[in-house]
């Protein structure tokens, strides 16, 4: 019997009622992650991954009816500003454009620094 106790809970979760991950599945995940595992490590990760999935199975049993879904524990809103160029910035941009030897449609032409072109 394998018991796992999350730190934040007072009662342990019995994982024997949940399906264990097979050794082949652990090997497949290890191969995808390009990890070389010993047989001892495969057994260890089989138990640990099964415990994690068992924890999620336990969470499925919680009644969340009436609880509003959320994506963050604290309500967060982006503070946006109006995206408008100020007259001061427009004047500065015009000054810089006039100083450039070559421009086209408001863009500045500069020497290439990549590939030696």
mmCIF file of N, CA and C in Angstrom:
data_model
loop_
_atom_site.group_PDB
_atom_site.id
_atom_site.type_symbol
_atom_site.label_atom_id
_atom_site.label_comp_id
_atom_site.label_asym_id
_atom_site.label_seq_id
_atom_site.Cartn_x
_atom_site.Cartn_y
_atom_site.Cartn_z
ATOM 1 N N UNK A 1 0.852 -1.174 0.000
ATOM 2 C CA UNK A 1 0.000 0.000 0.000
ATOM 3 C C UNK A 1 0.893 1.231 0.000
ATOM 4 N N UNK A 2 0.572 2.207 -0.831
ATOM 5 C CA UNK A 2 1.363 3.418 -0.959
ATOM 6 C C UNK A 2 0.538 4.598 -0.491
ATOM 7 N N UNK A 3 1.050 5.347 0.490
ATOM 8 C CA UNK A 3 0.352 6.518 1.021
ATOM 9 C C UNK A 3 1.174 7.747 0.716
ATOM 10 N N UNK A 4 0.480 8.816 0.399
ATOM 11 C CA UNK A 4 1.161 10.080 0.140
ATOM 12 C C UNK A 4 0.424 11.172 0.872
ATOM 13 N N UNK A 5 1.137 12.005 1.574
ATOM 14 C CA UNK A 5 0.496 13.062 2.355
ATOM 15 C C UNK A 5 0.976 14.427 1.873
ATOM 16 N N UNK A 6 0.114 15.185 1.191
ATOM 17 C CA UNK A 6 0.505 16.541 0.815
ATOM 18 C C UNK A 6 0.734 17.373 2.072
ATOM 19 N N UNK A 7 1.652 18.280 2.026
ATOM 20 C CA UNK A 7 2.000 19.083 3.202
ATOM 21 C C UNK A 7 0.845 19.944 3.684
ATOM 22 N N UNK A 8 0.002 20.388 2.762
ATOM 23 C CA UNK A 8 -1.051 21.319 3.161
ATOM 24 C C UNK A 8 -2.309 20.618 3.665
ATOM 25 N N UNK A 9 -2.361 19.302 3.584
ATOM 26 C CA UNK A 9 -3.547 18.575 4.031
ATOM 27 C C UNK A 9 -3.225 17.823 5.308
ATOM 28 N N UNK A 10 -4.240 17.573 6.108
ATOM 29 C CA UNK A 10 -4.037 16.840 7.355
ATOM 30 C C UNK A 10 -4.235 15.345 7.194
ATOM 31 N N UNK A 11 -4.976 14.949 6.175
ATOM 32 C CA UNK A 11 -5.218 13.513 6.024
ATOM 33 C C UNK A 11 -4.498 12.983 4.786
ATOM 34 N N UNK A 12 -3.930 11.773 4.878
ATOM 35 C CA UNK A 12 -3.217 11.201 3.738
ATOM 36 C C UNK A 12 -4.180 10.754 2.645
ATOM 37 N N UNK A 13 -3.651 10.656 1.446
ATOM 38 C CA UNK A 13 -4.433 10.207 0.296
ATOM 39 C C UNK A 13 -4.054 8.759 0.016
ATOM 40 N N UNK A 14 -5.041 7.881 -0.050
ATOM 41 C CA UNK A 14 -4.791 6.476 -0.351
ATOM 42 C C UNK A 14 -4.726 6.327 -1.862
ATOM 43 N N UNK A 15 -3.549 5.987 -2.364
ATOM 44 C CA UNK A 15 -3.373 5.901 -3.811
ATOM 45 C C UNK A 15 -3.603 4.505 -4.356
ATOM 46 N N UNK A 16 -3.878 3.543 -3.504
ATOM 47 C CA UNK A 16 -4.072 2.182 -3.994
ATOM 48 C C UNK A 16 -5.342 2.066 -4.819
ATOM 49 N N UNK A 17 -6.283 2.996 -4.637
ATOM 50 C CA UNK A 17 -7.526 2.941 -5.409
ATOM 51 C C UNK A 17 -7.368 3.562 -6.790
ATOM 52 N N UNK A 18 -6.231 4.178 -7.065
ATOM 53 C CA UNK A 18 -5.999 4.816 -8.358
ATOM 54 C C UNK A 18 -5.089 3.945 -9.210
ATOM 55 N N UNK A 19 -5.209 4.106 -10.506
ATOM 56 C CA UNK A 19 -4.391 3.328 -11.435
ATOM 57 C C UNK A 19 -2.953 3.832 -11.376
ATOM 58 N N UNK A 20 -2.032 2.908 -11.250
ATOM 59 C CA UNK A 20 -0.617 3.268 -11.223
ATOM 60 C C UNK A 20 -0.112 3.425 -12.653
ATOM 61 N N UNK A 21 0.868 4.263 -12.817
ATOM 62 C CA UNK A 21 1.547 4.406 -14.100
ATOM 63 C C UNK A 21 2.418 3.170 -14.285
ATOM 64 N N UNK A 22 2.455 2.651 -15.481
ATOM 65 C CA UNK A 22 3.267 1.461 -15.744
ATOM 66 C C UNK A 22 4.730 1.852 -15.943
ATOM 67 N N UNK A 23 5.595 0.868 -15.814
ATOM 68 C CA UNK A 23 7.019 1.106 -16.050
ATOM 69 C C UNK A 23 7.254 1.538 -17.491
ATOM 70 N N UNK A 24 6.470 0.971 -18.407
ATOM 71 C CA UNK A 24 6.617 1.321 -19.818
ATOM 72 C C UNK A 24 6.281 2.793 -20.052
ATOM 73 N N UNK A 25 5.268 3.296 -19.339
ATOM 74 C CA UNK A 25 4.909 4.710 -19.473
ATOM 75 C C UNK A 25 6.013 5.609 -18.918
ATOM 76 N N UNK A 26 6.621 5.194 -17.823
ATOM 77 C CA UNK A 26 7.738 5.958 -17.256
ATOM 78 C C UNK A 26 8.901 5.968 -18.243
ATOM 79 N N UNK A 27 9.178 4.822 -18.838
ATOM 80 C CA UNK A 27 10.263 4.739 -19.822
ATOM 81 C C UNK A 27 9.980 5.632 -21.025
ATOM 82 N N UNK A 28 8.709 5.659 -21.457
ATOM 83 C CA UNK A 28 8.334 6.490 -22.606
ATOM 84 C C UNK A 28 8.520 7.975 -22.289
ATOM 85 N N UNK A 29 8.078 8.395 -21.107
ATOM 86 C CA UNK A 29 8.243 9.795 -20.696
ATOM 87 C C UNK A 29 9.732 10.129 -20.584
ATOM 88 N N UNK A 30 10.508 9.215 -20.023
ATOM 89 C CA UNK A 30 11.949 9.435 -19.887
ATOM 90 C C UNK A 30 12.605 9.562 -21.261
ATOM 91 N N UNK A 31 12.171 8.734 -22.197
ATOM 92 C CA UNK A 31 12.729 8.799 -23.552
ATOM 93 C C UNK A 31 12.380 10.134 -24.206
ATOM 94 N N UNK A 32 11.129 10.585 -24.043
ATOM 95 C CA UNK A 32 10.721 11.871 -24.609
ATOM 96 C C UNK A 32 11.515 13.024 -24.000
ATOM 97 N N UNK A 33 11.856 12.893 -22.718
ATOM 98 C CA UNK A 33 12.632 13.928 -22.026
ATOM 99 C C UNK A 33 14.134 13.703 -22.198
ATOM 100 N N UNK A 34 14.484 12.671 -22.945
ATOM 101 C CA UNK A 34 15.878 12.303 -23.192
ATOM 102 C C UNK A 34 16.644 12.067 -21.889
ATOM 103 N N UNK A 35 16.003 11.281 -21.016
ATOM 104 C CA UNK A 35 16.611 10.923 -19.735
ATOM 105 C C UNK A 35 16.937 9.435 -19.724
ATOM 106 N N UNK A 36 18.112 9.107 -19.290
ATOM 107 C CA UNK A 36 18.473 7.714 -19.099
ATOM 108 C C UNK A 36 18.221 7.336 -17.647
ATOM 109 N N UNK A 37 17.333 6.376 -17.421
ATOM 110 C CA UNK A 37 16.984 5.994 -16.054
ATOM 111 C C UNK A 37 17.401 4.560 -15.773
ATOM 112 N N UNK A 38 17.849 4.326 -14.546
ATOM 113 C CA UNK A 38 18.134 2.966 -14.105
ATOM 114 C C UNK A 38 16.809 2.309 -13.720
ATOM 115 N N UNK A 39 16.838 1.011 -13.531
ATOM 116 C CA UNK A 39 15.618 0.294 -13.129
ATOM 117 C C UNK A 39 15.110 0.804 -11.778
ATOM 118 N N UNK A 40 16.034 1.112 -10.886
ATOM 119 C CA UNK A 40 15.668 1.638 -9.566
ATOM 120 C C UNK A 40 14.970 3.003 -9.706
ATOM 121 N N UNK A 41 15.481 3.844 -10.597
ATOM 122 C CA UNK A 41 14.874 5.159 -10.822
ATOM 123 C C UNK A 41 13.501 5.033 -11.477
ATOM 124 N N UNK A 42 13.358 4.066 -12.374
ATOM 125 C CA UNK A 42 12.064 3.845 -13.030
ATOM 126 C C UNK A 42 11.007 3.498 -11.998
ATOM 127 N N UNK A 43 11.343 2.603 -11.067
ATOM 128 C CA UNK A 43 10.403 2.223 -10.004
ATOM 129 C C UNK A 43 10.086 3.434 -9.127
ATOM 130 N N UNK A 44 11.118 4.205 -8.794
ATOM 131 C CA UNK A 44 10.935 5.399 -7.957
ATOM 132 C C UNK A 44 9.991 6.390 -8.640
ATOM 133 N N UNK A 45 10.248 6.696 -9.914
ATOM 134 C CA UNK A 45 9.415 7.672 -10.624
ATOM 135 C C UNK A 45 8.025 7.122 -10.921
ATOM 136 N N UNK A 46 7.908 5.813 -11.056
ATOM 137 C CA UNK A 46 6.591 5.204 -11.235
ATOM 138 C C UNK A 46 5.717 5.521 -10.025
ATOM 139 N N UNK A 47 6.274 5.358 -8.839
ATOM 140 C CA UNK A 47 5.529 5.654 -7.606
ATOM 141 C C UNK A 47 5.245 7.148 -7.482
ATOM 142 N N UNK A 48 6.254 7.985 -7.763
ATOM 143 C CA UNK A 48 6.080 9.428 -7.602
ATOM 144 C C UNK A 48 5.066 10.001 -8.593
ATOM 145 N N UNK A 49 5.148 9.579 -9.852
ATOM 146 C CA UNK A 49 4.190 10.073 -10.851
ATOM 147 C C UNK A 49 2.784 9.569 -10.554
ATOM 148 N N UNK A 50 2.681 8.338 -10.079
ATOM 149 C CA UNK A 50 1.370 7.811 -9.694
ATOM 150 C C UNK A 50 0.800 8.605 -8.526
ATOM 151 N N UNK A 51 1.663 9.007 -7.597
ATOM 152 C CA UNK A 51 1.214 9.812 -6.457
ATOM 153 C C UNK A 51 0.687 11.163 -6.922
ATOM 154 N N UNK A 52 1.373 11.762 -7.873
ATOM 155 C CA UNK A 52 0.923 13.058 -8.401
ATOM 156 C C UNK A 52 -0.433 12.912 -9.074
ATOM 157 N N UNK A 53 -0.577 11.886 -9.909
ATOM 158 C CA UNK A 53 -1.865 11.667 -10.577
ATOM 159 C C UNK A 53 -2.949 11.310 -9.568
ATOM 160 N N UNK A 54 -2.576 10.577 -8.522
ATOM 161 C CA UNK A 54 -3.532 10.262 -7.465
ATOM 162 C C UNK A 54 -4.025 11.511 -6.770
ATOM 163 N N UNK A 55 -3.135 12.462 -6.595
ATOM 164 C CA UNK A 55 -3.510 13.738 -5.988
ATOM 165 C C UNK A 55 -4.539 14.451 -6.862
ATOM 166 N N UNK A 56 -4.318 14.457 -8.175
ATOM 167 C CA UNK A 56 -5.282 15.093 -9.076
ATOM 168 C C UNK A 56 -6.613 14.346 -9.077
ATOM 169 N N UNK A 57 -6.564 13.022 -8.973
ATOM 170 C CA UNK A 57 -7.810 12.254 -8.884
ATOM 171 C C UNK A 57 -8.570 12.638 -7.619
ATOM 172 N N UNK A 58 -7.848 12.836 -6.534
ATOM 173 C CA UNK A 58 -8.472 13.242 -5.277
ATOM 174 C C UNK A 58 -9.107 14.624 -5.429
ATOM 175 N N UNK A 59 -8.446 15.518 -6.150
ATOM 176 C CA UNK A 59 -9.001 16.858 -6.379
ATOM 177 C C UNK A 59 -10.299 16.805 -7.184
ATOM 178 N N UNK A 60 -10.430 15.798 -8.055
ATOM 179 C CA UNK A 60 -11.654 15.667 -8.852
ATOM 180 C C UNK A 60 -12.872 15.396 -7.977
ATOM 181 N N UNK A 61 -12.648 14.854 -6.785
ATOM 182 C CA UNK A 61 -13.753 14.518 -5.886
ATOM 183 C C UNK A 61 -14.314 15.736 -5.152
ATOM 184 N N UNK A 62 -13.616 16.850 -5.199
ATOM 185 C CA UNK A 62 -14.047 18.049 -4.474
ATOM 186 C C UNK A 62 -15.244 18.676 -5.177
ATOM 187 N N UNK A 63 -16.272 19.021 -4.398
ATOM 188 C CA UNK A 63 -17.462 19.671 -4.949
ATOM 189 C C UNK A 63 -17.163 21.157 -5.150
ATOM 190 N N UNK A 64 -17.124 21.571 -6.405
ATOM 191 C CA UNK A 64 -16.844 22.972 -6.718
ATOM 192 C C UNK A 64 -18.062 23.664 -7.330
ATOM 193 N N UNK A 65 -19.225 23.055 -7.160
ATOM 194 C CA UNK A 65 -20.427 23.694 -7.697
ATOM 195 C C UNK A 65 -20.647 25.012 -6.962
ATOM 196 N N UNK A 66 -20.952 26.024 -7.711
ATOM 197 C CA UNK A 66 -21.157 27.339 -7.124
ATOM 198 C C UNK A 66 -19.880 28.142 -6.955
ATOM 199 N N UNK A 67 -18.746 27.562 -7.306
ATOM 200 C CA UNK A 67 -17.478 28.284 -7.213
ATOM 201 C C UNK A 67 -17.153 28.841 -8.593
ATOM 202 N N UNK A 68 -16.941 30.135 -8.654
ATOM 203 C CA UNK A 68 -16.653 30.778 -9.932
ATOM 204 C C UNK A 68 -15.240 30.409 -10.391
ATOM 205 N N UNK A 69 -15.090 29.949 -11.650
ATOM 206 C CA UNK A 69 -13.756 29.619 -12.154
ATOM 207 C C UNK A 69 -12.864 30.860 -12.174
ATOM 208 N N UNK A 70 -11.578 30.634 -11.940
ATOM 209 C CA UNK A 70 -10.645 31.755 -11.977
ATOM 210 C C UNK A 70 -9.303 31.286 -12.509
ATOM 211 N N UNK A 71 -8.539 32.219 -13.021
ATOM 212 C CA UNK A 71 -7.229 31.872 -13.554
ATOM 213 C C UNK A 71 -6.105 32.361 -12.658
ATOM 214 N N UNK A 72 -6.444 33.139 -11.639
ATOM 215 C CA UNK A 72 -5.438 33.682 -10.731
ATOM 216 C C UNK A 72 -6.077 33.857 -9.363
ATOM 217 N N UNK A 73 -5.307 33.693 -8.323
ATOM 218 C CA UNK A 73 -5.865 33.793 -6.977
ATOM 219 C C UNK A 73 -6.194 35.224 -6.573
ATOM 220 N N UNK A 74 -5.607 36.178 -7.252
ATOM 221 C CA UNK A 74 -5.867 37.588 -6.975
ATOM 222 C C UNK A 74 -6.357 38.231 -8.264
ATOM 223 N N UNK A 75 -7.407 39.020 -8.167
ATOM 224 C CA UNK A 75 -7.893 39.702 -9.367
ATOM 225 C C UNK A 75 -6.834 40.700 -9.841
ATOM 226 N N UNK A 76 -6.399 40.509 -11.069
ATOM 227 C CA UNK A 76 -5.364 41.359 -11.640
ATOM 228 C C UNK A 76 -5.891 41.947 -12.936
ATOM 229 N N UNK A 77 -5.688 43.221 -13.111
ATOM 230 C CA UNK A 77 -6.087 43.880 -14.352
ATOM 231 C C UNK A 77 -4.903 44.652 -14.895
ATOM 232 N N UNK A 78 -4.768 44.636 -16.215
ATOM 233 C CA UNK A 78 -3.727 45.435 -16.845
ATOM 234 C C UNK A 78 -4.122 46.903 -16.805
ATOM 235 N N UNK A 79 -3.182 47.734 -16.464
ATOM 236 C CA UNK A 79 -3.415 49.174 -16.497
ATOM 237 C C UNK A 79 -2.911 49.650 -17.848
ATOM 238 N N UNK A 80 -3.825 50.109 -18.660
ATOM 239 C CA UNK A 80 -3.474 50.509 -20.019
ATOM 240 C C UNK A 80 -3.461 52.026 -20.138
ATOM 241 N N UNK A 81 -2.635 52.518 -21.031
ATOM 242 C CA UNK A 81 -2.651 53.940 -21.339
ATOM 243 C C UNK A 81 -3.062 54.086 -22.796
ATOM 244 N N UNK A 82 -3.506 55.248 -23.145
ATOM 245 C CA UNK A 82 -3.880 55.512 -24.526
ATOM 246 C C UNK A 82 -2.605 55.533 -25.357
ATOM 247 N N UNK A 83 -2.615 54.824 -26.474
ATOM 248 C CA UNK A 83 -1.438 54.733 -27.329
ATOM 249 C C UNK A 83 -1.490 55.834 -28.388
ATOM 250 N N UNK A 84 -1.144 57.036 -27.967
ATOM 251 C CA UNK A 84 -1.172 58.191 -28.861
ATOM 252 C C UNK A 84 0.177 58.886 -28.774
ATOM 253 N N UNK A 85 0.729 59.216 -29.936
ATOM 254 C CA UNK A 85 2.004 59.927 -29.954
ATOM 255 C C UNK A 85 1.785 61.373 -29.531
ATOM 256 N N UNK A 86 2.596 61.835 -28.591
ATOM 257 C CA UNK A 86 2.470 63.224 -28.140
ATOM 258 C C UNK A 86 3.131 64.152 -29.159
ATOM 259 N N UNK A 87 2.761 65.405 -29.117
ATOM 260 C CA UNK A 87 3.343 66.393 -30.030
ATOM 261 C C UNK A 87 4.847 66.503 -29.811
ATOM 262 N N UNK A 88 5.273 66.390 -28.563
ATOM 263 C CA UNK A 88 6.697 66.480 -28.249
ATOM 264 C C UNK A 88 7.461 65.336 -28.916
ATOM 265 N N UNK A 89 6.897 64.134 -28.852
ATOM 266 C CA UNK A 89 7.558 62.980 -29.479
ATOM 267 C C UNK A 89 7.561 63.100 -30.999
ATOM 268 N N UNK A 90 6.461 63.597 -31.549
ATOM 269 C CA UNK A 90 6.396 63.787 -33.004
ATOM 270 C C UNK A 90 7.468 64.770 -33.460
ATOM 271 N N UNK A 91 7.659 65.854 -32.707
ATOM 272 C CA UNK A 91 8.667 66.854 -33.058
ATOM 273 C C UNK A 91 10.068 66.255 -32.975
ATOM 274 N N UNK A 92 10.324 65.482 -31.924
ATOM 275 C CA UNK A 92 11.637 64.851 -31.750
ATOM 276 C C UNK A 92 11.894 63.861 -32.886
ATOM 277 N N UNK A 93 10.875 63.100 -33.262
ATOM 278 C CA UNK A 93 10.997 62.144 -34.358
ATOM 279 C C UNK A 93 11.299 62.865 -35.668
ATOM 280 N N UNK A 94 10.628 63.972 -35.904
ATOM 281 C CA UNK A 94 10.863 64.751 -37.127
ATOM 282 C C UNK A 94 12.288 65.289 -37.150
ATOM 283 N N UNK A 95 12.796 65.748 -36.002
ATOM 284 C CA UNK A 95 14.171 66.248 -35.909
ATOM 285 C C UNK A 95 15.167 65.149 -36.266
ATOM 286 N N UNK A 96 14.963 63.966 -35.708
ATOM 287 C CA UNK A 96 15.872 62.846 -35.974
ATOM 288 C C UNK A 96 15.811 62.430 -37.440
ATOM 289 N N UNK A 97 14.625 62.424 -38.011
ATOM 290 C CA UNK A 97 14.458 62.045 -39.411
ATOM 291 C C UNK A 97 15.212 63.011 -40.317
ATOM 292 N N UNK A 98 15.180 64.294 -39.995
ATOM 293 C CA UNK A 98 15.879 65.302 -40.802
ATOM 294 C C UNK A 98 17.391 65.123 -40.742
ATOM 295 N N UNK A 99 17.908 64.593 -39.646
ATOM 296 C CA UNK A 99 19.348 64.411 -39.483
ATOM 297 C C UNK A 99 19.884 63.205 -40.255
ATOM 298 N N UNK A 100 19.016 62.286 -40.631
ATOM 299 C CA UNK A 100 19.453 61.064 -41.311
ATOM 300 C C UNK A 100 19.749 61.355 -42.777
ATOM 301 N N UNK A 101 20.807 60.728 -43.309
ATOM 302 C CA UNK A 101 21.132 60.968 -44.716
ATOM 303 C C UNK A 101 20.103 60.371 -45.680
ATOM 304 N N UNK A 102 19.435 59.286 -45.267
ATOM 305 C CA UNK A 102 18.470 58.673 -46.188
ATOM 306 C C UNK A 102 17.264 58.145 -45.413
ATOM 307 N N UNK A 103 16.067 58.498 -45.881
ATOM 308 C CA UNK A 103 14.817 58.016 -45.288
ATOM 309 C C UNK A 103 13.871 57.617 -46.398
ATOM 310 N N UNK A 104 12.889 56.785 -46.042
ATOM 311 C CA UNK A 104 11.879 56.379 -47.021
ATOM 312 C C UNK A 104 10.591 56.089 -46.265
ATOM 313 N N UNK A 105 9.532 56.799 -46.596
ATOM 314 C CA UNK A 105 8.214 56.619 -45.978
ATOM 315 C C UNK A 105 8.267 56.691 -44.448
ATOM 316 N N UNK A 106 9.094 57.571 -43.930
ATOM 317 C CA UNK A 106 9.180 57.736 -42.484
ATOM 318 C C UNK A 106 10.135 56.775 -41.797
ATOM 319 N N UNK A 107 10.737 55.854 -42.564
ATOM 320 C CA UNK A 107 11.706 54.913 -42.004
ATOM 321 C C UNK A 107 13.114 55.435 -42.235
ATOM 322 N N UNK A 108 14.012 55.094 -41.334
ATOM 323 C CA UNK A 108 15.401 55.514 -41.444
ATOM 324 C C UNK A 108 16.220 54.391 -42.052
ATOM 325 N N UNK A 109 17.089 54.734 -43.010
ATOM 326 C CA UNK A 109 17.944 53.718 -43.610
ATOM 327 C C UNK A 109 19.285 53.748 -42.890
ATOM 328 N N UNK A 110 19.703 52.581 -42.410
ATOM 329 C CA UNK A 110 20.980 52.463 -41.708
ATOM 330 C C UNK A 110 21.813 51.375 -42.365
ATOM 331 N N UNK A 111 23.110 51.394 -42.102
ATOM 332 C CA UNK A 111 23.993 50.379 -42.662
ATOM 333 C C UNK A 111 23.692 49.032 -42.016
ATOM 334 N N UNK A 112 23.781 47.981 -42.808
ATOM 335 C CA UNK A 112 23.560 46.624 -42.312
ATOM 336 C C UNK A 112 24.713 46.205 -41.404
ATOM 337 N N UNK A 113 24.374 45.517 -40.341
ATOM 338 C CA UNK A 113 25.419 45.010 -39.442
ATOM 339 C C UNK A 113 25.460 43.484 -39.445
ATOM 340 N N UNK A 114 24.523 42.860 -40.158
ATOM 341 C CA UNK A 114 24.458 41.401 -40.215
ATOM 342 C C UNK A 114 24.968 40.908 -41.557
ATOM 343 N N UNK A 115 25.682 39.816 -41.562
ATOM 344 C CA UNK A 115 26.174 39.153 -42.765
ATOM 345 C C UNK A 115 27.085 40.032 -43.607
ATOM 346 N N UNK A 116 27.600 41.114 -43.083
ATOM 347 C CA UNK A 116 28.560 41.948 -43.792
ATOM 348 C C UNK A 116 28.018 42.629 -45.031
ATOM 349 N N UNK A 117 26.723 42.771 -45.203
ATOM 350 C CA UNK A 117 26.146 43.420 -46.394
ATOM 351 C C UNK A 117 26.045 44.901 -46.201
#
